[in-house]
């Protein structure tokens, strides 16, 4: 089910679930019987009356009572004293209770076929049915050899409750103890709309329900004493499918009912205060479900109630969950997190009705949300599975029960009801909606990007493929990062940048990642970190390196990217032993990076300016495909506001736009300039700043300019390439590269033009040289400009040597 539908429902339901929180619950009707006993039994402060002295509940008071020998080894069972005696019922008999408050009541029946010392009865052979108000609670029931409490909730609208015990032929019935107590009507929702099949209106008002499982996550028992409604919650350990993936947590004090009433009846503190969560240290990529498996009778509908309470100590972030019942989605990206800062620790529950067909296994899965920004976490505090009486009023098929019901309607009914406690609930809902709306807007924005590409490009449709959702970014626990990088082992360092060191890491699911770890942070580091995450999560493109996650725990600033097998473009151009790239490869790399930049400049209304385009920020994957990286300096531009004089010029020397340096005017044309420098780096195979060269040739741009003036531009070509390139291709390439380096931004082409021209150059280089289209919307068409022609003025930037003489620290000293 989509979250949208879920949201629609919220309106329907929220009106009815502002549950008034009662003061310590005092049931109006409260019948507790210790059947067959001659003495009253106290279980803590509840007294179960002996029913031998006073038979007025039972229609056939002459029925025999039996008791167990004192040596019964069941004392470890809760309420064990109730299981020592039993009432035998050998013909149809009624228990009748007068009802003072109409509405929902719990009926709890205690059964334990203890061995008798002597007598005509063997309790293990008992077989009988129990019905009440037209509902068959038990049919041909034969008690197991362990103590059991069967619990039902019935809406009693008459002044009497009659429980009829009917022995099966040639058999008899027995009962150890019995409770009939009123419970708050709000505990069972009145009605639930079927979401997938709108005609199905699932009315619970008059239905009987049987509790088949009531489980406290965190693997801890909650005894009836700790529950305002005396419900027994069983530990979840036995139902867990992958118990090596989970972690039990407990923090009772973290639970905040907000209404200030600790007697809230939906579930007690001790249920909300413990939880089973995914062990995220174990698997940081955390694309996991936490699953519990329950055996339930097929053919019935079930009301499944999920109890949540965010009690996990963690950095503030969103906690979002995907919830499934047998692979059917119950809720997607359910937000339990800190959208609303006040709801941390607020209990929340969610109901779903599902019809179970098939093999009688109900898998309950809580999965981590793939939504960006969601903490990789899955948590569940409690779970109740209530069987809903079928259309014949039958709740339980006995041992020989018919299974005709399985052949009934196969239609899946999935009904969601959302309820929670009071105002907290509304807050959470508002949070969810806010989040959904936000997400919608974000989606919209992405789809308009796609439109841009489909209308603009031919080839580019497929370029815009968003990375699969599984690649979306996550907030990673620090422990996972530490593990992935072998405690930031120096041997795994693959790069050092202005931000800090970059490590190669292996997530426990085997994914290889690049982990950029911020140096002990400055304020500036934090803002660059945020910028980078924001940019990378909003702008996803085949030619932009993709974000896998980040971590900001304990003063660490860590960004996790996809690992780029072949490292930086720079390493492939010079200063390493790597095999030299041929011209075609270089052209393809130039085209790929141009595409990434073009996407940044055009995909949203305001251009995104990278501000740090350089060969060290162009990474190559295993197929030598280029991706632009390092968005820490990116800015949503253009930034022409000259009042911010203090804004330091940022970027890397050798690549800086002279116009930006002198006038602090930042536009996307600054990226174009830097890209022009990269283009010559690619063509020349030399560093942008090479201190070993004579003065005036230290800078690549000056050097190119110098040879250009001398009319011998061929001299600058990478010697490896000389004679291995088609001249038309190089000519085209140099022509557009020169234009990128124009002194004034307005004279430079757009990245779109650069891209188009580079593709021409690639076509010219290709064996089947077709004559490229000449028309171009920006006027940068194909011309026959040779190397020795062209305007020198276009070529000369601000005298770079002025800057370099001061700052040549390394080939790429950074001013950050
Ligand atoms: C059990 O308790 C009830 C009410 O407190 C009392 O009336 C009754 O006499 C007690 N029965 C026995 C057997 O103690
Ligand atoms: C049922 O129990 C009563 C009392 O013990 C006994 O008198 C009667 O014969 C029994 N009836 C059957 C059918 O066993
Ligand atoms: C039990 O109650 C049902 C319905 O209230 C009634 O029809 C039946 O006669 C009663 N049986 C006995 C043995 O009292
Ligand atoms: C009671 O019945 C059960 C199941 O039929 C059987 O296993 C057990 O031995 C019987 N106990 C006695 C004391 O006859
Ligand atoms: C119980 O049933 C009555 C009559 O059908 C209905 O008015 C009432 O709302 C129901 N109560 C609950 C809690 O479902
Ligand atoms: C549960 O009940 C026991 C005794 O009734 C009490 O000592 C304990 O503190 C309770 N636990 C919680 C979590 O309320
Ligand atoms: C859950 O607790 C029980 C004891 O109550 C223990 O035997 C079991 O191993 C626990 N389960 C897990 C998965 O730890
Ligand atoms: C439990 O929650 C409280 C309240 O939020 C918090 O102060 C405390 O540190 C938590 N305790 C543990 C052990 O996490
Ligand atoms: C519970 O939450 C409310 C606000 O929702 C807050 O005012 C109150 O201090 C919280 N109580 C505790 C114990 O944290
Ligand atoms: C429940 O999970 C188990 C194991 O993952 C799977 O084999 C089974 O088919 C699932 N059952 C249903 C009804 O989805
Ligand atoms: C979790 O389980 C649901 C339903 O079986 C499935 O659709 C989903 O892909 C699972 N999620 C993960 C991360 O395994
Ligand atoms: C349940 O139904 C199936 C086929 O519909 C049948 O083979 C099977 O024997 C039935 N089981 C019982 C206990 O009636």
Coordinates of N, CA and C and ligand atoms in Angstrom, one line a residue, residues 38-40 47 49-50 53, ligand 1:
X38 N -12.1 -24.6 46.7 CA -12.8 -24.3 47.9 C -12.3 -23.1 48.6
X39 N -11.2 -22.5 48.1 CA -10.7 -21.3 48.8 C -10.5 -20.2 47.7
X40 N -10.6 -19.0 48.2 CA -10.3 -17.9 47.3 C -8.8 -17.9 47.0
X47 N -8.4 -11.1 43.6 CA -8.9 -12.2 44.3 C -9.8 -13.0 43.3
X49 N -12.4 -15.8 43.1 CA -13.3 -16.4 44.1 C -13.5 -17.9 43.9
X50 N -13.5 -18.5 45.1 CA -13.8 -20.0 45.0 C -15.2 -20.2 44.5
X53 N -18.4 -22.7 46.9 CA -19.3 -22.3 47.9 C -20.5 -21.5 47.3
Ligands
LIG1 C1 -14.0 -15.3 49.0 O1 -14.1 -13.8 49.0 C2 -15.4 -13.4 49.0 C3 -15.3 -11.9 48.8 O2 -14.2 -11.3 49.3 C4 -16.0 -13.8 50.3 O3 -17.4 -13.3 50.3 C5 -16.0 -15.3 50.4 O4 -16.5 -15.7 51.7 C6 -14.6 -15.8 50.3 N1 -14.7 -17.3 50.2 C7 -13.9 -18.0 50.8 C8 -14.0 -19.5 50.7 O5 -13.0 -17.6 51.6

